[in-house]
mmCIF file of C-alpha atoms in Angstrom:
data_model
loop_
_atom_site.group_PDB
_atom_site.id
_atom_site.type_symbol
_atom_site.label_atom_id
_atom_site.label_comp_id
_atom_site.label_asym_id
_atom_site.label_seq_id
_atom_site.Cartn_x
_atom_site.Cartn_y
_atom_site.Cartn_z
ATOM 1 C CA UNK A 11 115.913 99.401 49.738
ATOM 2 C CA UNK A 12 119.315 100.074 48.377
ATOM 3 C CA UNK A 13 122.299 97.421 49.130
ATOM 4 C CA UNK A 14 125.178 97.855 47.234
ATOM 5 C CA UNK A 15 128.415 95.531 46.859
ATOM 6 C CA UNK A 16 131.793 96.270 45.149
ATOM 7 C CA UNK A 17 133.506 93.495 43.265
ATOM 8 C CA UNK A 18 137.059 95.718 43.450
ATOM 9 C CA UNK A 19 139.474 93.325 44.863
ATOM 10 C CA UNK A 20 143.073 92.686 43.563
ATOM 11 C CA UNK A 21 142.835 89.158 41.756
ATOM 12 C CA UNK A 22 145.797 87.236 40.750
ATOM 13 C CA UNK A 23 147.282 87.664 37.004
ATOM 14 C CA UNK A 24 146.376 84.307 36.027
ATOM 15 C CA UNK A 25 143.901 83.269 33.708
ATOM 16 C CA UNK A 26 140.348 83.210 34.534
ATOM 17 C CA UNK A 27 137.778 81.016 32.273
ATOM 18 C CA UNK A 28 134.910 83.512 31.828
ATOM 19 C CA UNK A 29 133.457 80.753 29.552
ATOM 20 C CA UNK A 30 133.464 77.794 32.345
ATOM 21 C CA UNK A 31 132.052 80.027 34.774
ATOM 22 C CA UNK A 32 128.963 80.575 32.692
ATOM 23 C CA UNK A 33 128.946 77.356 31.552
ATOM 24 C CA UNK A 34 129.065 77.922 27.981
ATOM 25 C CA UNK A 35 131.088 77.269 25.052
ATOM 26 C CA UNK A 36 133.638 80.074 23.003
ATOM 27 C CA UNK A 37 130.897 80.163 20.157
ATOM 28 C CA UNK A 38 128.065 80.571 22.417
ATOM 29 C CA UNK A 39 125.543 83.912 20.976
ATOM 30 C CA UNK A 40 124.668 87.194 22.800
ATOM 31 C CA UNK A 41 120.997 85.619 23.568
ATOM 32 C CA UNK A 42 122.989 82.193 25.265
ATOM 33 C CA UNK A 43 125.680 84.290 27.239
ATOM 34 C CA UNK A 44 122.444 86.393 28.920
ATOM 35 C CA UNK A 45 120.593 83.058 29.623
ATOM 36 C CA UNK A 46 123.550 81.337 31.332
ATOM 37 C CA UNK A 47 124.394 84.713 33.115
ATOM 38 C CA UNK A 48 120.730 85.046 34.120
ATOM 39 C CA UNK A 49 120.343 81.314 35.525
ATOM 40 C CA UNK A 50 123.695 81.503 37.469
ATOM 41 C CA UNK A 51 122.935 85.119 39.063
ATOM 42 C CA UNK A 52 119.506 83.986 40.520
ATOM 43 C CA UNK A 53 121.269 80.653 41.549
ATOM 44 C CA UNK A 54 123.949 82.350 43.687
ATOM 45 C CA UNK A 55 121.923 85.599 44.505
ATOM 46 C CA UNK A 56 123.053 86.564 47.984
ATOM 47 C CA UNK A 57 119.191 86.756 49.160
ATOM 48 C CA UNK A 58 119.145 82.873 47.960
ATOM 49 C CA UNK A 59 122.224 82.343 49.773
ATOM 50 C CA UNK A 60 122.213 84.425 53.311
ATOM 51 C CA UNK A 61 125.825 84.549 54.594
ATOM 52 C CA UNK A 62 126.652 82.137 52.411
ATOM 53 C CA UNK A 63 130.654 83.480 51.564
ATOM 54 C CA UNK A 64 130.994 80.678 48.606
ATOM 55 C CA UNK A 65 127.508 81.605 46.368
ATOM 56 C CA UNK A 66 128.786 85.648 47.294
ATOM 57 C CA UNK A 67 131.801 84.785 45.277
ATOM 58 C CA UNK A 68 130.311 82.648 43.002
ATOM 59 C CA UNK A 69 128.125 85.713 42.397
ATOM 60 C CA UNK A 70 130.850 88.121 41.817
ATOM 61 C CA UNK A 71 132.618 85.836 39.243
ATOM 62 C CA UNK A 72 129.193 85.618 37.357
ATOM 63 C CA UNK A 73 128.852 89.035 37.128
ATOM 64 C CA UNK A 74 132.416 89.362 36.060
ATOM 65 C CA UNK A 75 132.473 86.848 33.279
ATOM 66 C CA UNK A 76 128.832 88.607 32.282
ATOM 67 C CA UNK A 77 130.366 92.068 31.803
ATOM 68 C CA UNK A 78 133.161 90.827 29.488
ATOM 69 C CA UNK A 79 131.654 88.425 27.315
ATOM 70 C CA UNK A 80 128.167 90.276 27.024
ATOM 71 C CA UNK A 81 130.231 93.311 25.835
ATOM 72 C CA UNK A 82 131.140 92.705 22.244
ATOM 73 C CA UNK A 83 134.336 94.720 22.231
ATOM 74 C CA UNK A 84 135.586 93.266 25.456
ATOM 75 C CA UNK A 85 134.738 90.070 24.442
ATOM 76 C CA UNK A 86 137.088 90.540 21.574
ATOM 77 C CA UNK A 87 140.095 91.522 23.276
ATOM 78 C CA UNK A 88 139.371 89.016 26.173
ATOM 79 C CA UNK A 89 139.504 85.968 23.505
ATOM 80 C CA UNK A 90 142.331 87.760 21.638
ATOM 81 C CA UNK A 91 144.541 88.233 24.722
ATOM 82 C CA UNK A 92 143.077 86.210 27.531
ATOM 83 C CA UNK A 93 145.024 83.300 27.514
ATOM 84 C CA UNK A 94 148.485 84.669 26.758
ATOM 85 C CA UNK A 95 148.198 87.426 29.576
ATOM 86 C CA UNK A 96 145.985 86.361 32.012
ATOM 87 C CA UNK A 97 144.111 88.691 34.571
ATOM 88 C CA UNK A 98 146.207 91.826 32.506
ATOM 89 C CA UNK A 99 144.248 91.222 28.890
ATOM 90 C CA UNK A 100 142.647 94.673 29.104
ATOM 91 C CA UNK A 101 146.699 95.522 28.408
ATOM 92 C CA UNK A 102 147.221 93.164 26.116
ATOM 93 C CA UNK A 103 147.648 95.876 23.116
ATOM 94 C CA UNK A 104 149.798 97.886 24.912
ATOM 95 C CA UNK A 105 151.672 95.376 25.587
ATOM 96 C CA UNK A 106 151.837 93.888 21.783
ATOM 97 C CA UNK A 107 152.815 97.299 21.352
ATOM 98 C CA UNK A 108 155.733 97.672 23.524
ATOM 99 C CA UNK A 109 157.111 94.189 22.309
ATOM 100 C CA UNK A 110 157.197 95.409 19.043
ATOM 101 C CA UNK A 111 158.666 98.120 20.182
ATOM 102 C CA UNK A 112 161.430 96.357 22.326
ATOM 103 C CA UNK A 113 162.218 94.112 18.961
ATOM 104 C CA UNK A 114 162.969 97.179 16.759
ATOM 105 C CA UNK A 115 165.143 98.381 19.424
ATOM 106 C CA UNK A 116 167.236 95.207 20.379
ATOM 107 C CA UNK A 117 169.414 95.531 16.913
ATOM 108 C CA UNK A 118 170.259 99.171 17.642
ATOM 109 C CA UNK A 119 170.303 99.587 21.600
ATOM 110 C CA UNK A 120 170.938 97.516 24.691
ATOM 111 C CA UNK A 121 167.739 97.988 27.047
ATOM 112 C CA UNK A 122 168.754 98.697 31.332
ATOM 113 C CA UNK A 123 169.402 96.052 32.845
ATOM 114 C CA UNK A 124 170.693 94.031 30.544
ATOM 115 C CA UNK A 125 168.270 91.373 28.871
ATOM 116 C CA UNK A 126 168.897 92.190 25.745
ATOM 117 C CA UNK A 127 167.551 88.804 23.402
ATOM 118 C CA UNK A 128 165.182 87.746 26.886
ATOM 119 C CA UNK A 129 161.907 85.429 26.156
ATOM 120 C CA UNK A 130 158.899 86.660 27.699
ATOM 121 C CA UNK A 131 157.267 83.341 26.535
ATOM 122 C CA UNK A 132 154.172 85.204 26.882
ATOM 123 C CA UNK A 133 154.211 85.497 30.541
ATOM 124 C CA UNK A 134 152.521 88.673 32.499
ATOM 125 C CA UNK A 135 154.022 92.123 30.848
ATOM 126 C CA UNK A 136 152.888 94.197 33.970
ATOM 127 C CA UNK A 137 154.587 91.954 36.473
ATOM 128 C CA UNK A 138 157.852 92.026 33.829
ATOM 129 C CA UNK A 139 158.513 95.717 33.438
ATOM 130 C CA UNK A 140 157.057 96.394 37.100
ATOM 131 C CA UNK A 141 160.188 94.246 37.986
ATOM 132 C CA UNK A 142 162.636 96.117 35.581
ATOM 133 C CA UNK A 143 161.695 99.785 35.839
ATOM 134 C CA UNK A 144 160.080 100.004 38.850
ATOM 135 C CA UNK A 145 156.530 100.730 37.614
ATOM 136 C CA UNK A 146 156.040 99.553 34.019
ATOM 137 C CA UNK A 147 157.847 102.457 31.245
ATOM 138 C CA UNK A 148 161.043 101.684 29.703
ATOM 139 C CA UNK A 149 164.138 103.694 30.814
ATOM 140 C CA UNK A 150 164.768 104.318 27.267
ATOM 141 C CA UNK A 151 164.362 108.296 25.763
ATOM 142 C CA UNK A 152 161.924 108.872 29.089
ATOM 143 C CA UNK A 153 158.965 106.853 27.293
ATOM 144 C CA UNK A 154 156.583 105.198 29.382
ATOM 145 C CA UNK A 155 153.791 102.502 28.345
ATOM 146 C CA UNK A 156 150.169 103.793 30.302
ATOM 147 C CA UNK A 157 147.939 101.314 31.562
ATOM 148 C CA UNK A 158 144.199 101.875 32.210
ATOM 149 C CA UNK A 159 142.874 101.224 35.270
ATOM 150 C CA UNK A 160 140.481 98.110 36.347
ATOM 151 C CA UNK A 161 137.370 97.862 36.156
ATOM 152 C CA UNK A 162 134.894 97.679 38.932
ATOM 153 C CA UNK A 163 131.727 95.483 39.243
ATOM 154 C CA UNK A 164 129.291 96.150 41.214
ATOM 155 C CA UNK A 165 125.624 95.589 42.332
ATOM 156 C CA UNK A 166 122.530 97.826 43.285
ATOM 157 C CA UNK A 167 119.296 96.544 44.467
ATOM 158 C CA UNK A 168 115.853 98.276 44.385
ATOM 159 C CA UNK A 169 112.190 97.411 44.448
ATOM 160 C CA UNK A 170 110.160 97.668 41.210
ATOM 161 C CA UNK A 171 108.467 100.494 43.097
ATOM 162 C CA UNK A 172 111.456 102.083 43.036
ATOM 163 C CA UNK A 173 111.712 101.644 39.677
ATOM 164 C CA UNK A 174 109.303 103.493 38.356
ATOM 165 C CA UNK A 175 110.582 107.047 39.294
ATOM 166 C CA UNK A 176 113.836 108.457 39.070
ATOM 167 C CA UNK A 177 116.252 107.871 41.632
ATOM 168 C CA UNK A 178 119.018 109.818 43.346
ATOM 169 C CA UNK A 179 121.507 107.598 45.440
ATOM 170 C CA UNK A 180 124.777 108.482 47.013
ATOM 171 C CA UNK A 181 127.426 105.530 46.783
ATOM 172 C CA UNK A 182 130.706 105.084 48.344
ATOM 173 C CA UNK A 183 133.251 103.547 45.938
ATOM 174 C CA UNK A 184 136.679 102.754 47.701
ATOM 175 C CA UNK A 185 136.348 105.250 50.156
ATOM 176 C CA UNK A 186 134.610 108.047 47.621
ATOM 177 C CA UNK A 187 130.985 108.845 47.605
ATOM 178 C CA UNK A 188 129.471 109.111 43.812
ATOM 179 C CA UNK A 189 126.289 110.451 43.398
ATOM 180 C CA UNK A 190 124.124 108.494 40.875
ATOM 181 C CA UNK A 191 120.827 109.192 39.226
ATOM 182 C CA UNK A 192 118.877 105.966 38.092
ATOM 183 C CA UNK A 193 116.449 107.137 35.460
ATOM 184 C CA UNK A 194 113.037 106.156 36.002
ATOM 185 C CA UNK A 195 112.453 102.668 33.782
ATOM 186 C CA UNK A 196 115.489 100.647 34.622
ATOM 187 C CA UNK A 197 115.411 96.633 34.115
ATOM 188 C CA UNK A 198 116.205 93.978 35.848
ATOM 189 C CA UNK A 199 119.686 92.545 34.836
ATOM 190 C CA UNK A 200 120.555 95.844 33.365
ATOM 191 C CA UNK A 201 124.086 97.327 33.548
ATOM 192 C CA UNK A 202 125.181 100.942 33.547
ATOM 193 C CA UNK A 203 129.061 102.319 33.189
ATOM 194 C CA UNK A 204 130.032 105.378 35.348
ATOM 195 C CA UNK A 205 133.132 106.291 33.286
ATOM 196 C CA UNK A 206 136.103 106.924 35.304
ATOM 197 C CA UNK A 207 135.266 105.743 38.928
ATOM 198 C CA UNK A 208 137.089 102.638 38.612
ATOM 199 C CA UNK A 209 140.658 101.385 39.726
ATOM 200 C CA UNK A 210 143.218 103.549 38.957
ATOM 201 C CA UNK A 211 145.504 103.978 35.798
ATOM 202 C CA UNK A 212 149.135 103.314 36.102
ATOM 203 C CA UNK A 213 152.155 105.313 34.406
ATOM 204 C CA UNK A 214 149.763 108.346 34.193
ATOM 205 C CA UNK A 215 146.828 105.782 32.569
ATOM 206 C CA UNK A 216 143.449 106.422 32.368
ATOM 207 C CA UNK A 217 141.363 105.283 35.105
ATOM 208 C CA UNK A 218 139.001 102.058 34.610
ATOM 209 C CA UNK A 219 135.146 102.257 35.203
ATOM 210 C CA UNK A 220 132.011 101.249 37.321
ATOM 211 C CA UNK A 221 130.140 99.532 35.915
ATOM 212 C CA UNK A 222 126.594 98.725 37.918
ATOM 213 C CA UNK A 223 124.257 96.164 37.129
ATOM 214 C CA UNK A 224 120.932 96.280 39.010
ATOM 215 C CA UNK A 225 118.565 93.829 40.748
ATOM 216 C CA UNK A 226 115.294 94.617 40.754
ATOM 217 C CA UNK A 227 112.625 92.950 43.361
ATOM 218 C CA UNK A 228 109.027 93.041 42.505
ATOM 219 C CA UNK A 229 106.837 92.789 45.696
ATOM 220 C CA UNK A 230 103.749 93.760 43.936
ATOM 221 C CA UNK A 231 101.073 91.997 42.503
ATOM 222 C CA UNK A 232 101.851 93.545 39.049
ATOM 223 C CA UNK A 233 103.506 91.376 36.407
ATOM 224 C CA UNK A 234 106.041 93.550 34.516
ATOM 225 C CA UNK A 235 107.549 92.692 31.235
ATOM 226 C CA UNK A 236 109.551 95.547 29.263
ATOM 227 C CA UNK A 237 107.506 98.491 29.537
ATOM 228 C CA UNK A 238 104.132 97.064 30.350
ATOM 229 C CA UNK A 239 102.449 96.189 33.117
ATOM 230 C CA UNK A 240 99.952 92.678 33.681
ATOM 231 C CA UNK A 241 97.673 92.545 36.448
ATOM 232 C CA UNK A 242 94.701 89.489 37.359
ATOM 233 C CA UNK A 243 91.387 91.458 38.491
ATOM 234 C CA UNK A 244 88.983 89.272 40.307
ATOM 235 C CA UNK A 245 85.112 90.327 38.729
ATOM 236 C CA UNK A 246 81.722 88.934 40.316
ATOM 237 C CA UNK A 247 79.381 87.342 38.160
ATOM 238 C CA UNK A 248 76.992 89.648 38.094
ATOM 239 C CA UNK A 249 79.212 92.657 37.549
ATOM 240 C CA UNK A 250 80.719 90.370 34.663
ATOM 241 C CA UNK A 251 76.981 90.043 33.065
ATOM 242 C CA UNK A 252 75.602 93.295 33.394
ATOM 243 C CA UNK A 253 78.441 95.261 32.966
ATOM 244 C CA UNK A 254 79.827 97.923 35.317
ATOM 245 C CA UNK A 255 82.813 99.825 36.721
ATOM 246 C CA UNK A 256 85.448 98.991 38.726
ATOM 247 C CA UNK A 257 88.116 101.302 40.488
ATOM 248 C CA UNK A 258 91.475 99.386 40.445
ATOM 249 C CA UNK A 259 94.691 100.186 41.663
ATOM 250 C CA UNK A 260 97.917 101.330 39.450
ATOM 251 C CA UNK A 261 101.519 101.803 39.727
ATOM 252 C CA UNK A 262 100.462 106.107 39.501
ATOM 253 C CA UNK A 263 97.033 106.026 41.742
ATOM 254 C CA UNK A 264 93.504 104.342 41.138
ATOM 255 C CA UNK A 265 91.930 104.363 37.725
ATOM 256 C CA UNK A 266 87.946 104.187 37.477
ATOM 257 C CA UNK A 267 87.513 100.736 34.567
ATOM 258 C CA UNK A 268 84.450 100.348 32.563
ATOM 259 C CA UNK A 269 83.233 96.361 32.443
ATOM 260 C CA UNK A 270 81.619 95.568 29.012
ATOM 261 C CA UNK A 271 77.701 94.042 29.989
ATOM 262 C CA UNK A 272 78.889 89.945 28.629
ATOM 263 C CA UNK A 273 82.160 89.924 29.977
ATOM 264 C CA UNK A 274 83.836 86.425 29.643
ATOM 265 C CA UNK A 275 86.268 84.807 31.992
ATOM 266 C CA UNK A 276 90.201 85.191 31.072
ATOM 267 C CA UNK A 277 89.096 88.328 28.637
ATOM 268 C CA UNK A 278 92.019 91.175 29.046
ATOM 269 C CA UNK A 279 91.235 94.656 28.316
ATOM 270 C CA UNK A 280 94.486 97.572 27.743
ATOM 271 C CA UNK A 281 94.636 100.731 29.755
ATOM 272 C CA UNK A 282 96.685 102.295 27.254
ATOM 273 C CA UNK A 283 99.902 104.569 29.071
ATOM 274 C CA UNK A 284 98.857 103.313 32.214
ATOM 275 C CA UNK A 285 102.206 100.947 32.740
ATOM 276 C CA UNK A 286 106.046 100.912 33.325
ATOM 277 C CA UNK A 287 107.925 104.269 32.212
ATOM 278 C CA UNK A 288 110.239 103.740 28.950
ATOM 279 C CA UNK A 289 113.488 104.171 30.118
ATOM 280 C CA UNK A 290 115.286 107.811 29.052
ATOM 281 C CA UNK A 291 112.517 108.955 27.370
ATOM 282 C CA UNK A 292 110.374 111.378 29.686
ATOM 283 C CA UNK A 293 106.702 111.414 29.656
ATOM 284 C CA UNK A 294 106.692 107.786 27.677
ATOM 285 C CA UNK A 295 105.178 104.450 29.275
ATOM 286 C CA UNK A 296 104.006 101.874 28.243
ATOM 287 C CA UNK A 297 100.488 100.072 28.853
ATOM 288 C CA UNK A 298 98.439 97.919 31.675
ATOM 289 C CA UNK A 299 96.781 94.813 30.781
ATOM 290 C CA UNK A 300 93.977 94.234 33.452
ATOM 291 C CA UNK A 301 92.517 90.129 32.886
ATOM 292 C CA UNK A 302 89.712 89.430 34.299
ATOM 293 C CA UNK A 303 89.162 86.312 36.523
ATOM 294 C CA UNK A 304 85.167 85.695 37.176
ATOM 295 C CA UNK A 305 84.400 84.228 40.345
ATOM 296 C CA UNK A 306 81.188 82.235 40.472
ATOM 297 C CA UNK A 307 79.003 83.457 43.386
ATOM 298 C CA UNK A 308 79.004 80.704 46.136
ATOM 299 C CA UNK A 309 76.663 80.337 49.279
ATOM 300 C CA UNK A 310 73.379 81.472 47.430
ATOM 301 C CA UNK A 311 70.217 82.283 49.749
ATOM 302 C CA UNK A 312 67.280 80.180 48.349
ATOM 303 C CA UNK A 313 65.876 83.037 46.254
ATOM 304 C CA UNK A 314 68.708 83.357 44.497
ATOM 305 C CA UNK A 315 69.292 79.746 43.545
ATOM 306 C CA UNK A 316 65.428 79.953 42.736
ATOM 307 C CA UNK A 317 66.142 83.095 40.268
ATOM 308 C CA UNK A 318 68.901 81.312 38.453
ATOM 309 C CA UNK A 319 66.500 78.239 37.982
ATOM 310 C CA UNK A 320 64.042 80.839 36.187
ATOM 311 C CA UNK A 321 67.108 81.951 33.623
ATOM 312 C CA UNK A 322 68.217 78.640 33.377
ATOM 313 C CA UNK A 323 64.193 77.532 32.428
ATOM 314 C CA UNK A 324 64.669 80.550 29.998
ATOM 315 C CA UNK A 325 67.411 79.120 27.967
ATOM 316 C CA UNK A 326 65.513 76.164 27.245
#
């Protein structure tokens, strides 16, 4: 099952605390921004919260913060230009760069409109020149500053089932349908960017991008971690004493499993290529680890109980 949501909406230029959202501090490491990101996103999942409108946003500002501050380079600029220009810090360099600009000017030319010596005091650029030009350039020698497009967050749910072959899916992205291949592999938590299918530049700019993070179910009875697969096999006594073979089942059909004559409770044997595929690299997986729980045969006929006297009498 497929569900996809779009975190596109027009937000307000002021500042947004990526930091307080996850809970964490402005020196907190890659490993304790994933953690806090992690424990947040399963808190306000939306199939935790049914129709609950508060944990959906809740969940969209999570995955917000999580796609700055996890990403090293927008991290940077976020802390560099977060405060001083609010929801436009993806522009902050531009627009360092046109008030450089506009202060090598002012002793030479008068800018349109007249505000010639003005004090931006650091307040929102975009709004500023949207207000004096119409759209953000300067009327000055035809020059206009560009300003890339937002980006767009947005989540795709699957079942691990799903995740284990390459996927084809058709999304519709503010009115657009994109066509998407997952590769076969994908992790829970994991984010992918589809350059250019975000909001849209402005002044000729560039257009932002999707980027998708995916939430993978597991509905199996497989344990996966990474690339390999765990899996609890329940093994009779005798079966666990004699030895034997068992047919199990496996993410790619049933595999036919040899059981060692001896075998002790807990033990864990490897089928070896038999678990999750590695992600982008065709033909690679990684391995299942089958552990073996022995059951102790209950409700024993008289005879029996009588032939595990003998062994017992044997070991004496």
């Amino acid at each position: 099952m497929f569900n996809f949501i779009t975190n596109s909406e027009h937000k307000s230029m002021e500042y947004i605390d990526y930091y307080k959202i996850l809970g964490i501090s402005k020196s907190a490491t890659s490993k304790e921004i994933k953690s806090a990101y992690r424990k947040l996103a399963r808190k306000y999942h939306p199939d935790v919260n049914p129709n609950d409108k508060t944990a959906e946003q809740k969940f969209k500002e999570v995955n917000e913060a999580n796609e700055v501050l996890s990403d090293p380079e927008k991290r940077k600029k976020y802390d560099q230009y977060g405060e001083q220009y609010g929801k436009d810090w993806q522009h902050g360099e531009e627009f360092e760069k046109a008030r450089k600009a506009q202060g090598q000017r002012r002793s030479s030319r008068q800018y349109a409109g007249g505000f010639e010596g003005q004090d931006f005091g650091g307040g929102d650029f975009s709004d500023f020149f949207e207000s004096m030009f119409g759209g953000g350039g300067f009327s000055g020698g035809g020059r206009q500053v560009k300003f890339r497009g937002q980006d767009f967050n947005a989540e795709l749910r699957l079942q691990l089932r799903d995740a284990y072959t390459t996927q084809k899916q058709t999304l519709t992205v503010n009115g657009k349908n994109i066509r998407i291949t997952i590769p076969a592999g994908i992790e829970n938590g994991q984010t992918i960017k589809i350059a250019g299918h975000g909001g849209p530049g402005r002044n000729g700019g560039p257009k932002g991008d999707l980027y998708i993070t995916f939430s993978i179910e597991n509905n199996t009875d497989f344990k996966r971690d990474g690339n390999n697969l765990y899996k609890n096999i329940d093994l009779d006594l005798y079966t666990a004493i004699l030895g034997g073979e068992l047919t199990i089942n496996t993410f790619d059909g049933m595999a036919k499993l040899k059981v060692k004559p001896e075998t002790q409770n807990g033990s864990t044997v490897k089928l070896k290529g038999k678990g999750f595929p590695v992600y982008k690299k065709e033909g690679k997986f990684g391995d299942l680890f089958i552990t073996y729980n022995v059951k102790t045969p209950t409700k024993l006929s008289a005879q029996e109980k009588e032939l595990f006297k003998q062994l017992a009498s044997l070991k004496k």
